[in-house]
Amino acid sequence: MKKQLLRSVFVITAVWLLICAGYLLFMQRKEIVADRGEKLVLLNEVEQLTKNEDGSNPAQAEIEALRETLKEDTPEGKRSYTIQVTVTCGVIVLFYMLFIFFYLYRKMLAPFQKLEQYAGELAKGNLDVSLDYERTNFFGAFTWAFDHMREELIRARKREEYAIQENKTIIATLSHDIKTPIASIRAYAEALEANLESGYEKRQQYASVILKKCDEVTGLTNDLVLHSLSELEHLEIEKRQIQMDTVLEEICRDFAYEEVVLDTPFPRAELCLDEKRLAQVIENLLNNARKYAPGTKIEVSAQIRDGKYEIHVRDHGKGILPQDMPFICEKFYRGKNTGDAPGSGLGLYIVTYILKRMDGELKLRNHADGLDAVVTFELADVPGEKIR
């Protein structure tokens, strides 16, 4: 930058020097020609006055020599004229260069050096240093851009620190996916221990549920490791054809909380989904409803509408604030009306990710008396009427 600036100064100076020299030469030459013309006129008058009556002139030779001298530049005159032009141009160029140098240094070099030092501080990670925005220098816009970048870096660093801090709690946060099957295992184990059911078939059913919940815990534990490594994209999705009415009843039976009300029968349809991941999605929605709408009724229903299979999990709590709705499914984001409810903003993020992998979609709709979480899947060749 400095070399280019100095090169530009020298080029501008050279052009200015040529212009000044040309102008001075032209003006000096004009004066010399005018002076010669006057002298030649006077010499002609002298020639006429010195002539004899017969037309001869005893001083004719001297007059002719003087006339030739006036028509030609003498070496001494040329040298003197060149020196004058050179000195004059040199003085003009000197003052011009000094003015240009100080002006450019003040307006360009000094702000550039300040900007360079500022960039060096940012490169070192020192984001506390600020740079004043000066509209009068050529780097005013760059100054604003650099300071804006510093502010963005500060915000990005804060977000990174927050994400790192939150990432440390991922294992504890995702444990809410494990609490429900563990609670079920404990409940059925205590029932077996207390001999609440003496019938063989009932005890076998309890044992079957316990084994199933153990498998769920194993799967969720594996997912927990992946989440803790920030490798959610490695989550396995194993799709197969399932009957939605049967699968939904089995899933909801496993999560038969006291406040959950099932609107059965569910509509019949065959979809290609991962049953285990679908159960994880519904469990997350039920847990969110129980956590953020405690003590209210939670309704689970399904319907087929407009070529889509819809699963509704509706609570009667406070819902989601409108300003939070665009961001509520982002990682680590929590609504402003969550109060003291525990959580880290991963539940809905996991739900939306799993549904995306299964070509599904989550829609959240606020109502006057709560929130309706709608899970939708596209259907092919299904009746368009509403089935409840």
mmCIF file of C-alpha atoms in Angstrom:
data_model
loop_
_atom_site.group_PDB
_atom_site.id
_atom_site.type_symbol
_atom_site.label_atom_id
_atom_site.label_comp_id
_atom_site.label_asym_id
_atom_site.label_seq_id
_atom_site.Cartn_x
_atom_site.Cartn_y
_atom_site.Cartn_z
ATOM 1 C CA MET A 1 0.000 0.000 0.000
ATOM 2 C CA LYS A 2 2.776 2.442 0.932
ATOM 3 C CA LYS A 3 4.801 1.661 -2.213
ATOM 4 C CA GLN A 4 1.766 2.123 -4.410
ATOM 5 C CA LEU A 5 0.994 5.418 -2.723
ATOM 6 C CA LEU A 6 4.547 6.725 -3.165
ATOM 7 C CA ARG A 7 4.571 5.582 -6.792
ATOM 8 C CA SER A 8 1.321 7.446 -7.382
ATOM 9 C CA VAL A 9 2.764 10.586 -5.776
ATOM 10 C CA PHE A 10 5.825 10.484 -8.034
ATOM 11 C CA VAL A 11 3.734 9.957 -11.164
ATOM 12 C CA ILE A 12 1.432 12.839 -10.273
ATOM 13 C CA THR A 13 4.462 15.022 -9.498
ATOM 14 C CA ALA A 14 6.115 14.192 -12.818
ATOM 15 C CA VAL A 15 2.973 15.041 -14.735
ATOM 16 C CA TRP A 16 2.607 18.294 -12.809
ATOM 17 C CA LEU A 17 6.265 19.127 -13.481
ATOM 18 C CA LEU A 18 5.856 18.602 -17.210
ATOM 19 C CA ILE A 19 2.756 20.780 -17.257
ATOM 20 C CA CYS A 20 4.494 23.595 -15.332
ATOM 21 C CA ALA A 21 7.624 23.421 -17.466
ATOM 22 C CA GLY A 22 5.646 23.501 -20.682
ATOM 23 C CA TYR A 23 3.616 26.453 -19.511
ATOM 24 C CA LEU A 24 6.705 28.417 -18.425
ATOM 25 C CA LEU A 25 8.510 27.684 -21.695
ATOM 26 C CA PHE A 26 5.516 28.803 -23.676
ATOM 27 C CA MET A 27 5.127 32.064 -21.746
ATOM 28 C CA GLN A 28 8.855 32.840 -21.810
ATOM 29 C CA ARG A 29 9.072 32.159 -25.521
ATOM 30 C CA LYS A 30 6.097 34.434 -26.125
ATOM 31 C CA GLU A 31 7.798 37.282 -24.256
ATOM 32 C CA ILE A 32 11.086 36.788 -26.132
ATOM 33 C CA VAL A 33 9.385 36.817 -29.515
ATOM 34 C CA ALA A 34 7.511 40.001 -28.642
ATOM 35 C CA ASP A 35 10.743 41.690 -27.486
ATOM 36 C CA ARG A 36 12.579 40.724 -30.680
ATOM 37 C CA GLY A 37 9.787 42.118 -32.792
ATOM 38 C CA GLU A 38 10.050 45.511 -31.079
ATOM 39 C CA LYS A 39 13.830 45.583 -31.487
ATOM 40 C CA LEU A 40 13.604 44.711 -35.183
ATOM 41 C CA VAL A 41 11.146 47.573 -35.725
ATOM 42 C CA LEU A 42 13.511 50.008 -34.013
ATOM 43 C CA LEU A 43 16.438 48.661 -36.038
ATOM 44 C CA ASN A 44 14.536 49.256 -39.278
ATOM 45 C CA GLU A 45 13.872 52.852 -38.249
ATOM 46 C CA VAL A 46 17.585 53.380 -37.491
ATOM 47 C CA GLU A 47 18.433 51.930 -40.888
ATOM 48 C CA GLN A 48 16.153 54.431 -42.638
ATOM 49 C CA LEU A 49 17.533 57.365 -40.665
ATOM 50 C CA THR A 50 21.188 56.529 -41.402
ATOM 51 C CA LYS A 51 20.800 56.227 -45.186
ATOM 52 C CA ASN A 52 22.528 58.803 -47.499
ATOM 53 C CA GLU A 53 20.816 60.674 -50.316
ATOM 54 C CA ASP A 54 22.143 58.168 -52.842
ATOM 55 C CA GLY A 55 20.588 55.321 -50.820
ATOM 56 C CA SER A 56 23.840 54.024 -49.410
ATOM 57 C CA ASN A 57 24.280 53.380 -45.706
ATOM 58 C CA PRO A 58 27.725 53.373 -44.096
ATOM 59 C CA ALA A 59 26.366 51.332 -41.114
ATOM 60 C CA GLN A 60 24.551 48.774 -43.251
ATOM 61 C CA ALA A 61 26.912 45.935 -42.323
ATOM 62 C CA GLU A 62 26.538 46.521 -38.588
ATOM 63 C CA ILE A 63 22.775 46.778 -38.937
ATOM 64 C CA GLU A 64 22.558 43.497 -40.806
ATOM 65 C CA ALA A 65 24.755 41.786 -38.224
ATOM 66 C CA LEU A 66 22.554 43.119 -35.432
ATOM 67 C CA ARG A 67 19.432 41.971 -37.288
ATOM 68 C CA GLU A 68 20.790 38.413 -37.600
ATOM 69 C CA THR A 69 21.713 38.411 -33.928
ATOM 70 C CA LEU A 70 18.162 39.313 -32.937
ATOM 71 C CA LYS A 71 16.769 36.526 -35.128
ATOM 72 C CA GLU A 72 18.899 33.860 -33.406
ATOM 73 C CA ASP A 73 19.086 32.747 -29.707
ATOM 74 C CA THR A 74 22.515 33.097 -28.204
ATOM 75 C CA PRO A 75 23.940 30.187 -26.111
ATOM 76 C CA GLU A 76 24.121 32.477 -23.105
ATOM 77 C CA GLY A 77 20.445 33.415 -23.484
ATOM 78 C CA LYS A 78 19.389 29.829 -23.856
ATOM 79 C CA ARG A 79 21.371 28.748 -20.789
ATOM 80 C CA SER A 80 19.992 31.570 -18.712
ATOM 81 C CA TYR A 81 16.471 30.811 -19.829
ATOM 82 C CA THR A 82 16.868 27.070 -19.016
ATOM 83 C CA ILE A 83 18.206 27.852 -15.549
ATOM 84 C CA GLN A 84 15.298 30.147 -14.817
ATOM 85 C CA VAL A 85 12.740 27.581 -15.948
ATOM 86 C CA THR A 86 14.433 24.775 -14.002
ATOM 87 C CA VAL A 87 14.659 26.724 -10.756
ATOM 88 C CA THR A 88 11.086 27.926 -11.011
ATOM 89 C CA CYS A 89 9.755 24.433 -11.730
ATOM 90 C CA GLY A 90 11.875 22.942 -8.953
ATOM 91 C CA VAL A 91 10.489 25.329 -6.358
ATOM 92 C CA ILE A 92 6.921 24.715 -7.505
ATOM 93 C CA VAL A 93 7.387 20.943 -7.491
ATOM 94 C CA LEU A 94 9.049 20.995 -4.068
ATOM 95 C CA PHE A 95 6.133 22.795 -2.442
ATOM 96 C CA TYR A 96 3.665 20.653 -4.365
ATOM 97 C CA MET A 97 5.349 17.412 -3.220
ATOM 98 C CA LEU A 98 5.447 18.573 0.394
ATOM 99 C CA PHE A 99 1.766 19.448 0.294
ATOM 100 C CA ILE A 100 0.808 16.165 -1.383
ATOM 101 C CA PHE A 101 2.935 14.110 1.020
ATOM 102 C CA PHE A 102 1.523 15.654 4.200
ATOM 103 C CA TYR A 103 -2.001 15.535 2.865
ATOM 104 C CA LEU A 104 -1.782 11.873 1.850
ATOM 105 C CA TYR A 105 0.025 10.916 5.039
ATOM 106 C CA ARG A 106 -2.676 12.505 7.144
ATOM 107 C CA LYS A 107 -5.595 11.201 5.096
ATOM 108 C CA MET A 108 -4.299 7.787 3.970
ATOM 109 C CA LEU A 109 -1.036 6.565 5.472
ATOM 110 C CA ALA A 110 -1.783 7.396 9.108
ATOM 111 C CA PRO A 111 -5.304 5.849 9.069
ATOM 112 C CA PHE A 112 -3.944 2.844 7.202
ATOM 113 C CA GLN A 113 -1.216 2.284 9.793
ATOM 114 C CA LYS A 114 -3.820 2.619 12.546
ATOM 115 C CA LEU A 115 -6.060 0.131 10.737
ATOM 116 C CA GLU A 116 -3.121 -2.240 10.298
ATOM 117 C CA GLN A 117 -2.316 -2.123 14.019
ATOM 118 C CA TYR A 118 -5.988 -2.664 14.828
ATOM 119 C CA ALA A 119 -6.132 -5.738 12.577
ATOM 120 C CA GLY A 120 -3.048 -7.081 14.316
ATOM 121 C CA GLU A 121 -4.738 -6.721 17.708
ATOM 122 C CA LEU A 122 -7.793 -8.575 16.407
ATOM 123 C CA ALA A 123 -5.561 -11.342 15.040
ATOM 124 C CA LYS A 124 -4.067 -11.724 18.516
ATOM 125 C CA GLY A 125 -7.552 -12.208 19.922
ATOM 126 C CA ASN A 126 -7.763 -8.840 21.641
ATOM 127 C CA LEU A 127 -11.382 -7.898 20.927
ATOM 128 C CA ASP A 128 -11.612 -5.258 23.634
ATOM 129 C CA VAL A 129 -9.764 -2.635 21.597
ATOM 130 C CA SER A 130 -12.081 -0.337 19.653
ATOM 131 C CA LEU A 131 -11.519 1.723 16.519
ATOM 132 C CA ASP A 132 -13.075 5.166 16.168
ATOM 133 C CA TYR A 133 -14.978 5.778 12.965
ATOM 134 C CA GLU A 134 -13.679 8.869 11.126
ATOM 135 C CA ARG A 135 -15.727 10.058 8.175
ATOM 136 C CA THR A 136 -12.997 12.433 6.909
ATOM 137 C CA ASN A 137 -10.397 9.815 5.937
ATOM 138 C CA PHE A 138 -10.445 7.450 2.986
ATOM 139 C CA PHE A 139 -10.764 4.412 5.266
ATOM 140 C CA GLY A 140 -13.924 5.511 7.057
ATOM 141 C CA ALA A 141 -16.030 2.695 5.576
ATOM 142 C CA PHE A 142 -13.278 0.138 6.222
ATOM 143 C CA THR A 143 -12.971 1.395 9.786
ATOM 144 C CA TRP A 144 -16.675 0.855 10.340
ATOM 145 C CA ALA A 145 -16.482 -2.602 8.720
ATOM 146 C CA PHE A 146 -13.562 -3.657 10.931
ATOM 147 C CA ASP A 147 -15.252 -2.446 14.094
ATOM 148 C CA HIS A 148 -18.489 -4.155 13.053
ATOM 149 C CA MET A 149 -16.501 -7.341 12.470
ATOM 150 C CA ARG A 150 -15.030 -7.009 15.969
ATOM 151 C CA GLU A 151 -18.518 -6.763 17.453
ATOM 152 C CA GLU A 152 -19.624 -9.807 15.464
ATOM 153 C CA LEU A 153 -16.567 -11.724 16.681
ATOM 154 C CA ILE A 154 -17.426 -10.799 20.265
ATOM 155 C CA ARG A 155 -20.967 -12.084 19.801
ATOM 156 C CA ALA A 156 -19.694 -15.227 18.057
ATOM 157 C CA ARG A 157 -17.243 -15.869 20.878
ATOM 158 C CA LYS A 158 -20.006 -15.498 23.447
ATOM 159 C CA ARG A 159 -22.206 -17.897 21.490
ATOM 160 C CA GLU A 160 -19.326 -20.341 21.237
ATOM 161 C CA GLU A 161 -18.633 -20.133 24.965
ATOM 162 C CA TYR A 162 -22.318 -20.654 25.645
ATOM 163 C CA ALA A 163 -22.447 -23.625 23.263
ATOM 164 C CA ILE A 164 -19.371 -25.167 24.871
ATOM 165 C CA GLN A 165 -20.891 -24.725 28.297
ATOM 166 C CA GLU A 166 -24.158 -26.215 27.121
ATOM 167 C CA ASN A 167 -22.354 -29.051 25.367
ATOM 168 C CA LYS A 168 -20.927 -30.091 28.712
ATOM 169 C CA THR A 169 -24.464 -30.729 29.893
ATOM 170 C CA ILE A 170 -25.596 -32.715 26.844
ATOM 171 C CA ILE A 171 -25.346 -36.054 28.600
ATOM 172 C CA ALA A 172 -27.379 -34.841 31.553
ATOM 173 C CA THR A 173 -29.833 -33.095 29.245
ATOM 174 C CA LEU A 174 -30.460 -36.083 27.006
ATOM 175 C CA SER A 175 -31.007 -38.270 30.024
ATOM 176 C CA HIS A 176 -34.634 -37.139 29.969
ATOM 177 C CA ASP A 177 -35.064 -39.595 27.093
ATOM 178 C CA ILE A 178 -33.949 -42.382 29.424
ATOM 179 C CA LYS A 179 -35.959 -41.440 32.493
ATOM 180 C CA THR A 180 -39.279 -42.696 31.165
ATOM 181 C CA PRO A 181 -38.194 -46.270 30.301
ATOM 182 C CA ILE A 182 -36.235 -46.482 33.558
ATOM 183 C CA ALA A 183 -39.318 -45.369 35.481
ATOM 184 C CA SER A 184 -41.358 -48.021 33.693
ATOM 185 C CA ILE A 185 -38.761 -50.693 34.471
ATOM 186 C CA ARG A 186 -38.795 -49.698 38.130
ATOM 187 C CA ALA A 187 -42.596 -49.703 38.308
ATOM 188 C CA TYR A 188 -42.955 -53.140 36.737
ATOM 189 C CA ALA A 189 -40.050 -54.545 38.774
ATOM 190 C CA GLU A 190 -41.629 -53.287 42.013
ATOM 191 C CA ALA A 191 -44.931 -54.844 40.949
ATOM 192 C CA LEU A 192 -43.216 -58.174 40.370
ATOM 193 C CA GLU A 193 -41.340 -57.892 43.644
ATOM 194 C CA ALA A 194 -44.552 -57.189 45.555
ATOM 195 C CA ASN A 195 -46.376 -60.061 43.787
ATOM 196 C CA LEU A 196 -49.155 -57.692 42.760
ATOM 197 C CA GLU A 197 -49.896 -59.997 39.856
ATOM 198 C CA SER A 198 -49.741 -63.700 40.601
ATOM 199 C CA GLY A 199 -50.919 -64.865 37.183
ATOM 200 C CA TYR A 200 -48.253 -66.328 34.933
ATOM 201 C CA GLU A 201 -49.395 -64.489 31.819
ATOM 202 C CA LYS A 202 -49.440 -61.118 33.568
ATOM 203 C CA ARG A 203 -45.998 -61.649 35.038
ATOM 204 C CA GLN A 204 -44.731 -62.626 31.598
ATOM 205 C CA GLN A 205 -46.215 -59.424 30.210
ATOM 206 C CA TYR A 206 -44.412 -57.398 32.886
ATOM 207 C CA ALA A 207 -41.148 -59.161 32.111
ATOM 208 C CA SER A 208 -41.640 -58.530 28.386
ATOM 209 C CA VAL A 209 -42.200 -54.824 29.012
ATOM 210 C CA ILE A 210 -39.085 -54.646 31.205
ATOM 211 C CA LEU A 211 -36.985 -56.282 28.474
ATOM 212 C CA LYS A 212 -38.402 -53.923 25.887
ATOM 213 C CA LYS A 213 -37.622 -50.896 28.056
ATOM 214 C CA CYS A 214 -34.093 -52.196 28.595
ATOM 215 C CA ASP A 215 -33.630 -52.305 24.838
ATOM 216 C CA GLU A 216 -34.883 -48.721 24.635
ATOM 217 C CA VAL A 217 -32.412 -47.635 27.290
ATOM 218 C CA THR A 218 -29.598 -49.350 25.396
ATOM 219 C CA GLY A 219 -30.546 -47.572 22.180
ATOM 220 C CA LEU A 220 -30.874 -44.210 23.889
ATOM 221 C CA THR A 221 -27.533 -44.685 25.625
ATOM 222 C CA ASN A 222 -25.881 -45.251 22.270
ATOM 223 C CA ASP A 223 -27.559 -42.113 20.960
ATOM 224 C CA LEU A 224 -26.375 -40.276 24.053
ATOM 225 C CA VAL A 225 -22.762 -41.046 23.182
ATOM 226 C CA LEU A 226 -23.279 -39.759 19.665
ATOM 227 C CA HIS A 227 -24.925 -36.572 20.918
ATOM 228 C CA SER A 228 -22.130 -35.936 23.390
ATOM 229 C CA LEU A 229 -19.704 -36.147 20.470
ATOM 230 C CA SER A 230 -21.810 -33.673 18.485
ATOM 231 C CA GLU A 231 -22.395 -36.346 15.839
ATOM 232 C CA LEU A 232 -26.149 -36.256 15.551
ATOM 233 C CA GLU A 233 -25.860 -36.871 11.814
ATOM 234 C CA HIS A 234 -24.632 -40.407 12.612
ATOM 235 C CA LEU A 235 -27.962 -41.270 14.194
ATOM 236 C CA GLU A 236 -29.194 -44.483 12.561
ATOM 237 C CA ILE A 237 -32.641 -44.495 10.999
ATOM 238 C CA GLU A 238 -33.930 -47.964 10.067
ATOM 239 C CA LYS A 239 -37.106 -47.582 8.045
ATOM 240 C CA ARG A 240 -39.598 -50.366 7.459
ATOM 241 C CA GLN A 241 -43.278 -50.656 6.634
ATOM 242 C CA ILE A 242 -45.411 -50.271 9.777
ATOM 243 C CA GLN A 243 -49.120 -50.075 10.510
ATOM 244 C CA MET A 244 -49.596 -46.670 12.111
ATOM 245 C CA ASP A 245 -52.691 -47.462 14.184
ATOM 246 C CA THR A 246 -51.098 -50.517 15.814
ATOM 247 C CA VAL A 247 -47.721 -48.886 16.357
ATOM 248 C CA LEU A 248 -49.209 -45.692 17.818
ATOM 249 C CA GLU A 249 -51.310 -47.660 20.284
ATOM 250 C CA GLU A 250 -48.247 -49.626 21.414
ATOM 251 C CA ILE A 251 -46.170 -46.492 21.786
ATOM 252 C CA CYS A 252 -48.839 -44.580 23.689
ATOM 253 C CA ARG A 253 -49.540 -47.594 25.913
ATOM 254 C CA ASP A 254 -45.901 -47.545 27.006
ATOM 255 C CA PHE A 255 -46.251 -43.848 27.883
ATOM 256 C CA ALA A 256 -49.623 -44.119 29.600
ATOM 257 C CA TYR A 257 -49.214 -41.238 32.027
ATOM 258 C CA GLU A 258 -52.169 -40.276 34.172
ATOM 259 C CA GLU A 259 -52.703 -36.938 32.400
ATOM 260 C CA VAL A 260 -52.440 -38.409 28.892
ATOM 261 C CA VAL A 261 -55.730 -39.031 27.093
ATOM 262 C CA LEU A 262 -55.729 -41.119 23.914
ATOM 263 C CA ASP A 263 -58.269 -40.370 21.202
ATOM 264 C CA THR A 264 -58.596 -43.874 19.764
ATOM 265 C CA PRO A 265 -58.980 -45.653 17.474
ATOM 266 C CA PHE A 266 -56.142 -44.220 15.411
ATOM 267 C CA PRO A 267 -56.611 -44.185 11.613
ATOM 268 C CA ARG A 268 -55.147 -47.090 9.699
ATOM 269 C CA ALA A 269 -52.294 -46.398 7.284
ATOM 270 C CA GLU A 270 -49.049 -48.042 6.251
ATOM 271 C CA LEU A 271 -45.912 -45.905 6.360
ATOM 272 C CA CYS A 272 -42.200 -46.529 5.946
ATOM 273 C CA LEU A 273 -40.774 -45.276 9.248
ATOM 274 C CA ASP A 274 -38.412 -46.197 12.050
ATOM 275 C CA GLU A 275 -40.698 -47.361 14.864
ATOM 276 C CA LYS A 276 -38.074 -46.754 17.545
ATOM 277 C CA ARG A 277 -37.408 -43.182 16.358
ATOM 278 C CA LEU A 278 -41.129 -42.484 16.099
ATOM 279 C CA ALA A 279 -41.487 -43.568 19.724
ATOM 280 C CA GLN A 280 -38.621 -41.241 20.637
ATOM 281 C CA VAL A 281 -40.354 -38.323 18.874
ATOM 282 C CA ILE A 282 -43.676 -38.913 20.651
ATOM 283 C CA GLU A 283 -41.945 -39.386 23.998
ATOM 284 C CA ASN A 284 -40.137 -36.055 23.611
ATOM 285 C CA LEU A 285 -43.382 -34.269 22.773
ATOM 286 C CA LEU A 286 -45.191 -35.877 25.711
ATOM 287 C CA ASN A 287 -42.368 -35.017 28.105
ATOM 288 C CA ASN A 288 -42.331 -31.415 26.844
ATOM 289 C CA ALA A 289 -46.089 -31.172 27.360
ATOM 290 C CA ARG A 290 -45.817 -32.585 30.894
ATOM 291 C CA LYS A 291 -42.874 -30.314 31.713
ATOM 292 C CA TYR A 292 -44.218 -27.005 30.389
ATOM 293 C CA ALA A 293 -47.943 -27.612 30.940
ATOM 294 C CA PRO A 294 -47.936 -29.421 34.295
ATOM 295 C CA GLY A 295 -51.233 -30.560 35.742
ATOM 296 C CA THR A 296 -53.127 -30.155 32.450
ATOM 297 C CA LYS A 297 -54.683 -32.764 30.229
ATOM 298 C CA ILE A 298 -52.564 -33.965 27.303
ATOM 299 C CA GLU A 299 -54.485 -35.266 24.302
ATOM 300 C CA VAL A 300 -52.940 -37.624 21.748
ATOM 301 C CA SER A 301 -54.852 -38.108 18.517
ATOM 302 C CA ALA A 302 -54.262 -38.840 14.849
ATOM 303 C CA GLN A 303 -56.015 -38.091 11.586
ATOM 304 C CA ILE A 304 -55.573 -38.314 7.845
ATOM 305 C CA ARG A 305 -56.062 -35.010 6.057
ATOM 306 C CA ASP A 306 -54.997 -33.613 2.681
ATOM 307 C CA GLY A 307 -52.860 -36.642 1.878
ATOM 308 C CA LYS A 308 -50.979 -36.496 5.166
ATOM 309 C CA TYR A 309 -50.957 -38.600 8.311
ATOM 310 C CA GLU A 310 -51.067 -36.274 11.310
ATOM 311 C CA ILE A 311 -50.244 -37.106 14.929
ATOM 312 C CA HIS A 312 -51.397 -34.462 17.419
ATOM 313 C CA VAL A 313 -49.994 -34.007 20.920
ATOM 314 C CA ARG A 314 -51.966 -31.172 22.473
ATOM 315 C CA ASP A 315 -51.596 -29.687 25.930
ATOM 316 C CA HIS A 316 -53.462 -26.934 27.759
ATOM 317 C CA GLY A 317 -50.547 -24.870 29.029
ATOM 318 C CA LYS A 318 -49.123 -21.443 28.150
ATOM 319 C CA GLY A 319 -47.973 -22.341 24.649
ATOM 320 C CA ILE A 320 -44.986 -20.713 22.942
ATOM 321 C CA LEU A 321 -44.475 -16.977 22.673
ATOM 322 C CA PRO A 322 -44.802 -15.653 19.091
ATOM 323 C CA GLN A 323 -41.304 -14.159 19.187
ATOM 324 C CA ASP A 324 -39.868 -17.538 20.200
ATOM 325 C CA MET A 325 -41.693 -19.578 17.565
ATOM 326 C CA PRO A 326 -39.182 -19.077 14.666
ATOM 327 C CA PHE A 327 -36.285 -20.276 16.848
ATOM 328 C CA ILE A 328 -37.882 -22.806 19.188
ATOM 329 C CA CYS A 329 -36.571 -25.828 17.261
ATOM 330 C CA GLU A 330 -32.977 -24.593 17.126
ATOM 331 C CA LYS A 331 -30.271 -26.251 19.167
ATOM 332 C CA PHE A 332 -29.987 -24.963 22.761
ATOM 333 C CA TYR A 333 -32.823 -22.462 22.291
ATOM 334 C CA ARG A 334 -35.355 -22.160 25.090
ATOM 335 C CA GLY A 335 -38.482 -20.034 25.131
ATOM 336 C CA LYS A 336 -38.676 -17.015 27.381
ATOM 337 C CA ASN A 337 -41.750 -18.324 29.203
ATOM 338 C CA THR A 338 -40.215 -21.633 30.320
ATOM 339 C CA GLY A 339 -39.725 -20.293 33.834
ATOM 340 C CA ASP A 340 -37.768 -22.554 36.169
ATOM 341 C CA ALA A 341 -38.524 -25.740 34.217
ATOM 342 C CA PRO A 342 -35.309 -27.725 33.676
ATOM 343 C CA GLY A 343 -33.971 -28.291 30.177
ATOM 344 C CA SER A 344 -31.442 -27.083 27.642
ATOM 345 C CA GLY A 345 -33.428 -26.647 24.440
ATOM 346 C CA LEU A 346 -32.518 -29.929 22.730
ATOM 347 C CA GLY A 347 -35.818 -31.843 22.797
ATOM 348 C CA LEU A 348 -37.537 -30.150 19.843
ATOM 349 C CA TYR A 349 -34.246 -29.922 17.963
ATOM 350 C CA ILE A 350 -33.879 -33.708 18.204
ATOM 351 C CA VAL A 351 -37.521 -34.187 17.195
ATOM 352 C CA THR A 352 -37.188 -32.026 14.083
ATOM 353 C CA TYR A 353 -33.932 -33.729 13.121
ATOM 354 C CA ILE A 354 -35.372 -37.244 13.445
ATOM 355 C CA LEU A 355 -38.519 -36.267 11.532
ATOM 356 C CA LYS A 356 -36.438 -34.723 8.772
ATOM 357 C CA ARG A 357 -34.507 -37.978 8.433
ATOM 358 C CA MET A 358 -37.834 -39.823 8.143
ATOM 359 C CA ASP A 359 -39.284 -37.304 5.650
ATOM 360 C CA GLY A 360 -41.646 -35.963 8.287
ATOM 361 C CA GLU A 361 -42.372 -32.524 9.656
ATOM 362 C CA LEU A 362 -43.178 -30.901 12.991
ATOM 363 C CA LYS A 363 -45.688 -28.068 13.178
ATOM 364 C CA LEU A 364 -46.306 -26.135 16.388
ATOM 365 C CA ARG A 365 -49.619 -24.299 16.681
ATOM 366 C CA ASN A 366 -50.618 -22.046 19.531
ATOM 367 C CA HIS A 367 -54.229 -22.112 20.665
ATOM 368 C CA ALA A 368 -56.099 -20.025 23.168
ATOM 369 C CA ASP A 369 -55.795 -22.809 25.755
ATOM 370 C CA GLY A 370 -52.453 -24.416 24.910
ATOM 371 C CA LEU A 371 -50.097 -25.796 22.274
ATOM 372 C CA ASP A 372 -50.741 -28.365 19.556
ATOM 373 C CA ALA A 373 -47.627 -30.213 18.339
ATOM 374 C CA VAL A 374 -48.441 -31.853 14.991
ATOM 375 C CA VAL A 375 -46.224 -34.539 13.448
ATOM 376 C CA THR A 376 -47.019 -35.047 9.752
ATOM 377 C CA PHE A 377 -46.002 -37.643 7.180
ATOM 378 C CA GLU A 378 -46.870 -37.669 3.508
ATOM 379 C CA LEU A 379 -49.192 -40.445 2.347
ATOM 380 C CA ALA A 380 -49.828 -41.867 -1.075
ATOM 381 C CA ASP A 381 -53.295 -42.848 -2.280
ATOM 382 C CA VAL A 382 -55.059 -42.343 1.024
ATOM 383 C CA PRO A 383 -58.639 -41.178 1.527
ATOM 384 C CA GLY A 384 -58.949 -37.438 1.975
ATOM 385 C CA GLU A 385 -61.633 -37.519 4.662
ATOM 386 C CA LYS A 386 -60.845 -36.779 8.264
ATOM 387 C CA ILE A 387 -60.521 -39.908 10.401
ATOM 388 C CA ARG A 388 -60.357 -39.653 14.191
#
